[in-house]
Amino acid sequence: MPRSQARSQAPSQPAPSPTAAAAADASGGGAGADGAGDTKGRRKSSSSSSSLQTRRRKKSGTEVMASASGCSVVLQAGMLANGTLAPAIVRAAGSACKRFVVISDRNVAELHLAALTRSLAAIHCEAHSKVLPPGDLSKCRRTKEEIEDWMAGLGCGRDTCVVALGGGVVQDICAFVAATYMMTGVALVGVPTSLVAMIECSTPRDIGLDTPGGKNLVGAHVVPRAVFADLELLRTLSPRHLRNGVVSALRSAIVYDRALFDLIDENAHSLQQFDMKLLSRVVHQTIQGRLALLDPGRGREDSARASVVGAASGGEGAQQQQQQQQAEPPNANAKANANANAVNNTAKSTVNNPTGSRAKLREVLWRLGSTVGGALQDLMSPMLLEGECLAIGLMTEMELAGDLGYLKDAAVTVGRVRRCLKKFALATDIPADLESRDLVATIRAMHEQQQEAKKDAAVPVPPASKAATYKIGMVSAIGTVVEPDPVVAVGEAALARILASSQDAVAVAPTRIHGTISVPGSKSISIRVLLLAALGTGSCRVRGLLLSEATETMVIALRKLGVRVEWEGPDMRTLIVHGSGGRLALPDSELYMGSSASTPTRFLTTAVNLVEAKGRVVITGTPRMHEQPITDLVDALGQSGCRISYIHNQGSLPLRVDLDGSGWAGGPMHLAANVSSQFVSSVIMSAPYAKAPITLSLEEKAQVVSRQYIDITLRVMELFGVRVRRVG
């Protein structure tokens, strides 16, 4: 069949504007001079610009972000290993700091403490270290007192810099110590070692410690001198703790950055394989969005500090950056600055939406998932990690938003978030052994403690009503908050109903119903339409897709193969597929097909042979996918010039498809169709783009299984203008 037979009849659509996800990897302009230890320089730097600034040094891969409040964040892999972290800490602390106290916990200290203290000693710094017990129990006033007494015993004064080397607990306790030591506080530099700490501790924040009287009753506002996120340190995390940190990024994405959600959702497998490039993009985009939410005029007396320059390149950082900036042509700088501004504008456009101020978005970011997640953590810690509790809280409170009518297309949106969390093996439902009424009682008790604490602190508290209400952050779609007020007071009855519904079975009595029902789309048809639209020419608007793991996996794989696929509007009702004309691109990473995408796997096993580029494509999935048979299809494709081999076990995934750049040769093929009709559909859907006509012969002795699915394929192909002629 000729190439022209497979066509899409839908009109062409204009190319979409660049998204934040595409721009997040862009380079910024050159950085300024090193202002460490220069108070006037720091103040001048802050007053000259109140916007978020981002810089990246191309040679070293360093990204430096600075907010108007003075918190500088440096992202680079390998700073500790290559010895550049210690000099960067010294510069960030400023020339007034003569003594450095490094505080860590036992787990992190065994891995990284010696390397950091040796590096500090090598540049003739007075360095002392203290190791805390690991876990949340160290986040208490007693630990703070122990650190303060230890520092006083060392003779630490205002010339001291506290270096926090560890996860969230270490970052928080060190921040509280640094904010209150010597009354006015001392310098603080953070070196987070977990993903959640890199995200949560890289912005100016309020630190709170729990007391017997309630949660977060004592604390301080903290602005670190700098935070150094050495992404290589994440390799020491267990997969569970990496997934725990992903939830923090997902919460940010749900509140204000849909492009970030897409980035995480579409690369879940690669992120869990510690892909440093992707992790860097996720951390960068999350922190940058959070820094953009900081309101310079929010009334706090944050000291202004210049950004850390040359943070990972020894003492020559400022000079190297200056030379690099001069060496680049003007158009390169203009392009880099335009791309960096695209990220800033994405965050700012969200911040400046009709909901009003950044303060409201910050409150939604803080509250979404925390009411249920915080109570769940109180009941289930340490069996469940903080991020695991937050994931359940996010799902529960988004279901609540849908139940109350705030979340548009709730079934679609909640379903997508749930599937994304499950890709990271995160639970989305309340544990079966926990009664919903116990969770409600804990939420009520925590709320009452907070109210009592406010009364004791003479904070105005609204008059108590008979029924308790809780403030919940509400979103109307992924990346969009409810307008005009995104924080809603929800009654306890509504919250209890949602919590109970997640555990209780619902009995439906037989009755006669009159009305209109929208039937969900067919997975079989959805997958076929997606592939044919991607191979055709022009742009297709596809409505009524069944949103399942299989269809989402197919969309992600098609994007990796160079097909432009985008949702039209936030309701995710219409998908626009820009056809490639059969010219698929060589993917830059493996095609990961998840756990239940056997149909897309079989269809793409044939389609990837159309790529006219030299290289190889790896198709893989979970161990469950490795059990799916595929031998007959691989053997048949081998007859037509395709070079497909098994990486591990004969007859199953993962597969390696070697490409010579000439495309699919085509020709006569023989196929046994008694295992799966999908093998037949796979061949005939890609056949129009083979170099030679495909004649597919099915073995006479074999009974074709599920012939009706082959008929579905032929009917869908007819919609795209392709005629398949049956012989015999």
XYZ file of C-alpha atoms in Angstrom, residues 27-707:
681
model
C 20.493 28.474 30.007
C 20.375 31.814 31.768
C 22.696 34.765 31.395
C 26.016 35.154 33.143
C 26.237 35.662 36.890
C 27.511 38.725 38.652
C 30.525 39.162 40.900
C 31.098 37.275 44.092
C 29.493 39.216 46.913
C 30.271 36.906 49.831
C 31.037 38.898 52.945
C 30.016 42.211 51.362
C 26.877 43.436 53.085
C 26.505 46.530 50.919
C 26.910 44.513 47.773
C 24.257 42.112 48.932
C 21.778 44.857 49.708
C 22.389 46.497 46.376
C 21.869 43.200 44.594
C 18.525 42.663 46.288
C 17.183 46.167 45.841
C 18.005 46.296 42.148
C 15.681 43.454 41.259
C 12.735 41.863 43.008
C 12.251 39.101 40.460
C 13.485 35.554 40.461
C 16.857 35.147 38.780
C 18.210 31.938 37.292
C 21.676 31.272 35.914
C 23.368 28.183 34.534
C 27.025 27.655 33.725
C 27.071 25.445 30.643
C 30.539 23.983 31.149
C 30.064 22.783 34.703
C 26.317 22.193 34.558
C 25.769 24.503 37.537
C 22.429 26.187 38.043
C 22.217 29.135 40.446
C 18.815 30.455 41.491
C 18.302 33.470 43.729
C 15.157 35.106 45.063
C 14.803 38.700 46.142
C 14.818 37.518 49.763
C 18.419 36.396 49.266
C 18.067 32.608 49.300
C 20.477 31.237 46.704
C 20.149 27.679 45.475
C 22.944 25.936 43.583
C 22.158 22.742 41.666
C 25.060 20.630 40.459
C 25.947 16.967 40.552
C 29.281 15.905 42.063
C 30.199 18.947 44.166
C 31.117 16.870 47.216
C 33.062 14.271 45.239
C 35.140 16.754 43.227
C 36.037 18.893 46.235
C 34.270 22.075 45.138
C 31.549 22.001 47.789
C 33.711 23.178 50.717
C 35.075 26.311 48.956
C 31.540 27.133 47.842
C 30.260 26.892 51.434
C 33.011 29.219 52.642
C 32.218 31.817 49.983
C 28.503 31.606 50.680
C 28.988 32.038 54.433
C 30.971 35.219 53.894
C 34.343 36.456 55.035
C 33.058 37.139 58.561
C 32.605 33.408 59.256
C 35.721 31.793 60.758
C 34.256 28.623 62.281
C 32.063 25.980 60.618
C 29.926 23.454 62.498
C 28.673 20.579 60.345
C 25.617 18.800 61.729
C 24.353 15.529 60.276
C 22.569 12.357 61.316
C 24.098 8.942 61.738
C 22.903 7.518 58.413
C 24.166 10.449 56.330
C 27.343 10.879 58.373
C 28.491 7.362 57.508
C 28.306 8.263 53.822
C 29.284 11.911 53.452
C 30.452 13.623 56.659
C 34.133 12.653 56.487
C 34.452 13.855 52.889
C 33.014 17.274 53.711
C 35.031 17.859 56.885
C 38.226 16.785 55.082
C 37.502 19.278 52.300
C 36.975 22.076 54.811
C 40.192 21.191 56.620
C 42.082 21.124 53.320
C 41.309 24.814 52.766
C 42.343 25.617 56.364
C 38.887 26.091 57.840
C 38.133 25.416 61.486
C 35.456 22.746 61.225
C 33.603 20.751 63.893
C 30.960 18.077 63.427
C 28.071 16.665 65.426
C 26.070 13.562 64.592
C 22.391 13.237 65.578
C 20.248 10.101 65.842
C 18.321 9.584 62.575
C 14.569 10.006 62.350
C 11.800 12.429 63.275
C 12.418 12.044 67.002
C 15.491 14.275 66.635
C 13.294 17.175 65.558
C 12.566 18.458 69.042
C 13.563 21.159 71.528
C 15.866 18.806 73.413
C 17.983 18.225 70.294
C 18.107 21.975 69.683
C 19.340 22.540 73.226
C 22.008 19.844 72.859
C 23.335 21.472 69.687
C 23.347 24.922 71.277
C 25.176 23.682 74.379
C 27.722 21.896 72.190
C 28.299 25.031 70.109
C 28.677 27.161 73.235
C 31.236 24.687 74.561
C 33.252 25.151 71.369
C 33.207 28.898 71.877
C 31.058 29.549 68.820
C 30.062 33.173 68.340
C 28.594 35.271 65.565
C 31.507 34.255 63.352
C 30.044 30.734 63.109
C 28.329 29.128 60.138
C 25.989 26.175 60.677
C 26.230 23.642 57.835
C 23.231 21.291 57.663
C 24.252 18.029 55.988
C 21.259 15.712 55.818
C 17.582 15.292 55.075
C 14.579 17.306 56.176
C 14.921 16.725 59.921
C 18.563 17.854 59.956
C 17.765 20.848 57.748
C 14.926 21.969 60.024
C 16.700 21.583 63.359
C 19.843 23.298 62.050
C 17.772 26.135 60.617
C 16.089 26.716 63.981
C 19.443 26.699 65.769
C 21.002 29.098 63.261
C 18.039 31.491 63.484
C 18.161 31.821 67.289
C 21.790 31.246 68.329
C 23.500 34.362 69.755
C 20.002 35.945 69.841
C 20.270 37.455 66.367
C 21.257 34.206 64.682
C 24.271 32.996 62.707
C 24.899 32.035 59.087
C 23.199 28.906 57.738
C 24.197 26.872 54.675
C 22.150 23.839 53.664
C 23.488 20.700 51.999
C 20.336 18.575 51.599
C 20.891 14.893 50.899
C 17.319 13.793 50.119
C 14.966 14.826 47.330
C 12.292 16.084 49.719
C 14.880 18.218 51.542
C 16.225 19.688 48.298
C 12.716 20.808 47.411
C 11.304 21.826 50.789
C 14.432 23.429 52.284
C 15.637 25.472 49.322
C 13.411 28.482 49.932
C 13.020 30.879 52.863
C 10.562 29.184 55.164
C 9.009 28.990 58.611
C 10.499 26.257 60.785
C 8.283 24.711 63.460
C 8.958 22.122 66.143
C 6.347 19.962 67.805
C 5.776 20.263 71.542
C 3.556 18.328 73.972
C 1.017 21.107 73.517
C 0.724 20.733 69.745
C 2.412 20.702 66.357
C 4.684 23.506 65.156
C 4.114 25.689 68.201
C 7.680 27.027 68.370
C 9.898 28.006 65.474
C 11.401 30.792 63.408
C 11.534 32.263 59.915
C 14.717 31.150 58.172
C 16.616 32.431 55.130
C 19.716 30.309 54.402
C 22.791 32.003 52.973
C 22.784 29.293 50.321
C 21.561 25.786 49.627
C 23.823 23.412 47.678
C 21.872 20.592 46.065
C 24.423 18.004 44.977
C 22.234 15.692 42.915
C 24.786 12.867 43.074
C 23.962 12.510 46.777
C 20.512 11.258 45.753
C 22.095 8.032 44.490
C 22.545 6.935 48.110
C 18.789 7.087 48.694
C 16.660 3.974 48.715
C 14.002 3.870 45.957
C 11.351 4.343 48.639
C 12.909 7.581 49.914
C 13.317 8.883 46.366
C 9.613 8.264 45.745
C 8.881 9.973 49.052
C 10.479 13.158 47.705
C 8.664 13.028 44.379
C 5.390 13.749 46.197
C 6.644 17.218 47.177
C 7.308 18.036 43.532
C 3.933 16.625 42.517
C 2.111 18.802 45.039
C 3.780 21.887 43.564
C 2.824 20.711 40.074
C -0.814 20.140 41.024
C -1.076 23.630 42.506
C 0.636 25.787 39.874
C 2.598 23.918 37.174
C 0.869 21.457 34.875
C 3.992 21.197 32.701
C 5.916 19.958 35.730
C 3.218 17.357 36.387
C 3.502 16.136 32.787
C 7.286 15.948 33.127
C 7.061 13.784 36.251
C 4.175 11.661 35.018
C 5.724 10.885 31.640
C 9.156 10.067 33.056
C 8.204 8.122 36.184
C 10.303 5.103 35.289
C 13.411 7.083 34.357
C 13.193 9.169 37.531
C 13.113 6.001 39.616
C 16.218 4.847 37.747
C 18.010 7.968 39.091
C 18.255 9.679 35.700
C 20.307 12.719 36.799
C 19.259 14.890 33.862
C 15.574 14.377 34.601
C 16.021 14.724 38.355
C 17.835 18.002 37.757
C 14.945 19.284 35.639
C 12.348 18.287 38.229
C 14.260 19.817 41.146
C 15.091 22.958 39.154
C 11.550 23.558 37.953
C 10.017 22.847 41.362
C 12.360 25.149 43.280
C 12.104 27.860 40.663
C 8.330 27.831 40.861
C 8.421 28.025 44.643
C 10.876 30.907 44.591
C 8.550 32.730 42.191
C 5.774 32.418 44.773
C 7.799 34.383 47.315
C 6.341 37.850 47.674
C 9.108 40.415 48.311
C 6.597 42.698 50.023
C 5.134 40.172 52.425
C 6.319 42.166 55.440
C 9.300 40.119 56.611
C 12.701 41.671 57.307
C 14.636 39.164 55.189
C 18.278 40.155 54.858
C 19.398 40.597 51.265
C 22.206 38.419 50.029
C 23.851 38.156 46.644
C 23.645 34.945 44.682
C 26.483 32.437 45.059
C 28.753 32.811 42.033
C 31.176 30.166 40.838
C 29.825 27.925 43.561
C 31.325 24.754 42.209
C 34.459 25.969 40.469
C 36.883 27.019 43.192
C 37.928 30.645 43.552
C 37.860 31.394 39.826
C 34.092 31.079 39.391
C 33.257 34.745 38.834
C 36.151 35.258 36.414
C 35.300 32.120 34.411
C 31.652 33.133 34.127
C 32.585 36.625 33.020
C 34.899 35.263 30.317
C 32.279 32.761 29.208
C 29.645 35.462 28.905
C 31.952 37.594 26.755
C 32.801 34.620 24.532
C 29.174 33.810 23.697
C 27.636 35.523 20.664
C 24.841 38.028 21.433
C 22.139 35.896 19.836
C 23.070 32.940 22.071
C 22.634 35.067 25.179
C 19.363 36.432 23.887
C 18.038 32.952 23.229
C 19.180 31.685 26.620
C 17.611 34.621 28.442
C 14.382 34.211 26.486
C 14.169 30.543 27.446
C 14.942 31.283 31.089
C 12.294 34.004 31.092
C 9.796 31.495 29.720
C 10.123 29.495 32.925
C 9.843 32.605 35.087
C 6.829 33.848 33.171
C 5.111 30.482 33.531
C 5.359 30.685 37.299
C 4.501 34.371 37.355
C 1.484 33.985 35.097
C 0.149 31.406 37.526
C 0.988 33.591 40.475
C -0.682 36.606 38.879
C -3.897 34.832 37.945
C -7.266 36.239 39.083
C -7.002 34.482 42.451
C -5.081 37.512 43.641
C -1.812 37.257 45.494
C 1.124 34.933 45.829
C 0.153 34.523 49.466
C -2.968 32.564 48.509
C -1.013 30.223 46.266
C 1.551 29.678 48.998
C -1.256 28.813 51.387
C -2.776 26.337 48.928
C 0.666 24.774 48.424
C 1.047 24.444 52.178
C -2.471 23.158 52.863
C -3.249 20.824 49.943
C -3.016 17.286 51.266
C -1.771 18.394 54.690
C -5.020 18.123 56.667
C -5.448 14.421 55.969
C -1.755 13.716 55.355
C -0.626 15.335 58.602
C -3.123 13.381 60.693
C -2.224 10.182 58.869
C 1.458 10.766 59.601
C 0.632 11.308 63.263
C -1.096 7.911 63.359
C 1.110 5.858 61.019
C 4.657 7.170 61.529
C 7.209 5.614 61.242
C 5.486 2.861 59.232
C 4.627 5.420 56.573
C 6.965 8.204 55.460
C 5.853 11.832 55.298
C 5.574 11.828 51.509
C 3.598 8.579 51.533
C 1.097 10.141 53.938
C 0.977 13.297 51.823
C 0.190 11.235 48.703
C -2.876 9.764 50.399
C -3.801 13.221 51.667
C -3.545 14.680 48.165
C -5.832 12.041 46.730
C -8.382 12.339 49.531
C -8.545 16.133 49.411
C -8.752 16.199 45.606
C -11.658 13.755 45.815
C -13.200 16.118 48.366
C -12.756 19.029 45.937
C -14.553 17.004 43.282
C -17.335 16.025 45.683
C -17.917 19.688 46.581
C -17.888 20.794 42.941
C -14.621 22.732 42.972
C -12.584 20.294 40.867
C -13.683 20.264 37.228
C -13.901 16.870 35.527
C -13.054 15.325 38.857
C -13.118 11.712 37.680
C -10.604 12.433 34.907
C -8.272 14.588 37.015
C -8.352 12.413 40.121
C -7.819 9.342 37.959
C -4.760 10.839 36.308
C -3.183 11.886 39.613
C -3.930 8.463 41.086
C -2.283 6.673 38.152
C 0.747 8.948 38.410
C 1.190 8.179 42.105
C 0.820 4.456 41.444
C 3.636 4.641 38.886
C 5.827 5.499 41.869
C 4.372 2.616 43.933
C 2.685 5.104 46.264
C -0.516 4.210 48.077
C -3.522 6.399 47.282
C -6.061 5.027 49.768
C -6.245 5.065 53.535
C -4.679 1.893 55.002
C -7.269 -0.837 55.447
C -6.349 -1.358 59.099
C -7.056 2.288 59.963
C -10.620 3.259 60.773
C -11.784 6.441 59.075
C -13.390 7.651 62.290
C -10.005 7.437 64.034
C -8.496 9.587 61.321
C -11.298 12.150 61.665
C -10.779 12.218 65.445
C -7.058 12.871 64.961
C -7.750 15.694 62.495
C -10.145 17.235 65.022
C -7.681 16.915 67.905
C -4.838 18.500 65.906
C -7.132 21.345 64.866
C -8.196 21.986 68.459
C -4.561 22.050 69.591
C -3.772 24.679 66.995
C -6.750 26.785 68.019
C -5.781 26.626 71.695
C -2.215 27.582 70.855
C -3.445 30.631 68.951
C -5.538 31.708 71.929
C -2.549 31.392 74.258
C -0.472 33.465 71.839
C -3.187 36.148 71.658
C -3.761 35.426 67.953
C -7.308 36.353 66.814
C -9.411 33.213 66.444
C -12.862 33.190 64.784
C -15.768 32.348 67.128
C -16.163 28.601 67.499
C -19.120 27.012 65.764
C -20.912 23.858 66.782
C -19.505 21.897 63.830
C -15.741 21.935 63.251
C -14.471 23.269 59.935
C -11.050 22.801 58.341
C -9.317 24.962 55.766
C -8.514 22.958 52.632
C -6.591 24.139 49.580
C -8.679 23.617 46.442
C -7.623 23.170 42.818
C -9.967 23.297 39.845
C -7.583 21.388 37.546
C -3.975 20.248 37.516
C -1.934 23.443 37.719
C -4.917 25.725 38.458
C -6.378 26.750 41.808
C -9.990 27.625 42.538
C -11.007 31.253 41.996
C -11.450 33.700 43.638
C -10.556 32.142 47.004
C -8.685 28.829 46.740
C -8.729 28.095 50.486
C -12.139 26.783 51.533
C -13.527 26.047 55.003
C -14.909 22.507 54.831
C -17.215 21.006 57.417
C -16.206 17.889 59.283
C -19.203 15.980 57.922
C -18.057 16.418 54.310
C -14.520 15.372 55.172
C -15.735 12.350 57.135
C -17.943 11.291 54.231
C -15.003 11.248 51.800
C -12.780 9.369 54.239
C -15.481 6.770 54.862
C -16.239 6.337 51.154
C -12.631 5.367 50.472
C -13.078 2.295 52.662
C -16.761 1.376 52.614
C -18.511 -0.615 49.911
C -21.538 1.069 48.371
C -24.731 -0.960 47.953
C -26.901 0.025 44.994
C -30.545 -1.017 45.118
C -32.129 -2.101 41.807
C -34.141 0.755 40.353
C -35.266 2.161 37.032
C -33.164 5.104 35.820
C -34.101 7.565 33.090
C -31.373 9.826 31.703
C -28.305 10.108 29.521
C -25.118 8.204 30.252
C -21.741 8.973 28.694
C -20.115 5.622 28.020
C -16.324 5.556 28.562
C -14.212 5.114 25.464
C -12.831 1.767 24.363
C -9.205 1.026 25.206
C -8.816 -1.054 22.055
C -10.094 1.724 19.812
C -8.196 4.418 21.731
C -4.813 2.738 21.216
C -5.445 2.143 17.513
C -6.590 5.718 16.914
C -3.532 7.131 18.679
C -1.085 5.139 16.553
C -2.835 5.811 13.257
C -3.168 9.527 14.008
C 0.545 9.630 14.853
C 1.506 7.897 11.604
C -0.869 9.913 9.420
C -0.408 13.445 8.103
C -2.005 16.593 9.468
C -3.459 17.091 12.928
C -6.239 15.064 14.506
C -8.479 16.027 17.396
C -9.352 12.891 19.296
C -12.269 12.947 21.732
C -13.586 10.275 24.057
C -10.293 8.512 24.766
C -10.328 6.071 27.615
C -7.858 7.513 30.113
C -6.044 4.436 31.361
C -2.459 3.398 31.990
C -2.327 1.862 28.518
C -3.435 5.036 26.701
C -1.159 7.258 28.807
C 1.763 4.916 28.131
C 1.022 5.091 24.404
C 0.958 8.909 24.469
C 4.283 9.056 26.330
C 5.902 6.595 23.910
C 4.664 8.508 20.859
C 6.151 11.722 22.255
C 9.491 9.969 22.664
C 9.214 8.938 19.011
C 8.955 12.590 18.003
C 5.167 12.864 17.653
C 3.680 16.085 18.992
C 0.756 15.198 21.267
C -1.026 17.739 23.484
C -4.228 18.140 25.439
C -6.563 20.912 24.357
C -7.582 22.789 27.507
C -7.373 21.735 31.145
C -10.383 19.403 31.030
C -8.409 16.762 29.049
C -11.389 15.931 26.867
C -9.673 16.475 23.519
C -6.225 15.251 22.528
C -4.491 16.813 19.527
C -2.125 14.483 17.667
C 0.101 16.081 15.049
C 0.823 13.358 12.514
C 4.386 12.482 11.559
C 3.641 11.205 8.080
C 5.188 7.888 9.062
C 8.512 9.541 9.928
C 9.094 8.608 13.541
C 12.184 9.869 15.360
C 14.821 7.854 17.198
C 13.979 8.106 20.921
C 16.671 9.358 23.290
C 15.768 6.772 25.926
C 14.098 3.389 26.222
C 10.374 2.971 25.673
C 9.096 1.937 29.095
C 5.671 0.349 28.754
C 4.707 0.069 32.417
C 2.800 -2.881 33.811
C -0.404 -3.224 31.787
C 0.280 -1.778 28.327
C 0.573 -4.990 26.346
C -1.420 -3.584 23.410
C 0.796 -0.497 22.908
C 3.874 -2.699 23.336
C 2.897 -5.001 20.495
C 1.818 -2.163 18.213
C 5.029 -0.201 18.768
C 7.251 -3.263 18.279
C 6.366 -2.966 14.598
C 6.075 0.824 14.376
C 9.588 1.613 15.664
C 11.035 -0.125 12.607
C 9.795 2.839 10.552
C 12.442 5.085 12.131
C 14.847 6.177 9.388
C 17.858 6.802 11.615
C 20.762 4.652 12.702
C 20.594 3.477 16.287
C 18.674 1.162 18.545
C 15.388 1.224 20.404
C 14.848 -0.666 23.662
C 11.292 -1.650 24.580
C 10.826 -2.761 28.182
C 8.408 -2.732 31.094
C 7.768 -4.193 34.523
C 8.465 -7.878 35.277
C 4.783 -8.525 34.628
C 5.179 -7.193 31.090
C 8.180 -9.467 30.594
C 5.806 -12.424 30.879
C 3.741 -11.369 27.837
C 4.410 -13.548 24.735
C 5.761 -11.784 21.645
C 7.786 -14.462 19.786
C 5.433 -14.888 16.808
C 5.404 -11.151 16.069
C 9.202 -10.845 16.361
C 9.701 -13.852 14.061
C 7.306 -12.443 11.459
C 8.983 -9.011 11.484
C 12.345 -10.697 11.024
C 11.108 -12.043 7.684
C 10.669 -8.461 6.448
C 14.134 -7.205 7.338
C 13.565 -6.090 10.947
C 16.419 -6.820 13.363
C 14.870 -7.482 16.752
C 16.607 -9.393 19.555
C 15.796 -10.387 23.128
C 17.919 -8.707 25.793
C 17.288 -11.235 28.569
C 14.882 -14.122 28.045
C 13.971 -15.627 24.697
C 10.450 -14.746 23.629
C 9.762 -11.804 25.958
C 10.635 -8.228 26.826
C 12.901 -6.369 26.968
C 13.513 -6.117 23.213
C 16.275 -4.387 21.301
C 15.432 -3.124 17.821
C 18.535 -2.312 15.743
C 17.962 0.267 13.024
C 20.179 0.875 9.980
C 18.503 4.128 8.939
C 16.683 2.791 5.890
C 13.275 2.213 7.487
C 11.138 -0.916 7.279
C 11.956 -2.956 4.172
C 8.567 -4.700 3.980
C 7.684 -7.614 1.693
C 5.846 -10.914 2.243
C 5.330 -12.109 5.830
C 3.930 -15.246 7.459
C 2.373 -15.018 10.898
C 0.799 -17.404 13.369
C -2.292 -15.603 14.677
C -3.428 -18.210 17.179
C -1.731 -16.415 20.109
C -2.895 -12.825 19.752
C -4.850 -10.877 17.167
C -2.803 -7.855 18.230
C 0.136 -9.274 16.247
C -1.937 -8.996 13.055
C -3.154 -5.486 13.917
C 0.408 -4.409 14.726
C 1.658 -5.342 11.262
C -1.182 -3.970 9.167
C -1.357 -0.553 10.913
C 2.298 0.241 10.160
C 2.295 -1.519 6.761
C 1.422 1.594 4.671
C 4.839 3.053 5.499
C 6.979 0.043 4.618
C 9.330 0.449 1.648
C 7.759 -2.506 -0.161
C 4.094 -3.602 -0.053
C 3.266 -5.950 2.807
C 1.530 -9.229 2.030
C 0.619 -10.859 5.324
C -0.231 -14.564 5.206
C -1.797 -16.203 8.235
C -1.020 -19.860 8.823
C -3.833 -22.008 7.486
C -3.728 -24.538 10.318
C -3.869 -21.889 13.021
C -7.220 -20.664 14.243
C -7.184 -16.855 14.320
C -8.097 -15.723 17.822
C -10.244 -12.666 18.523
C -10.947 -12.017 14.852
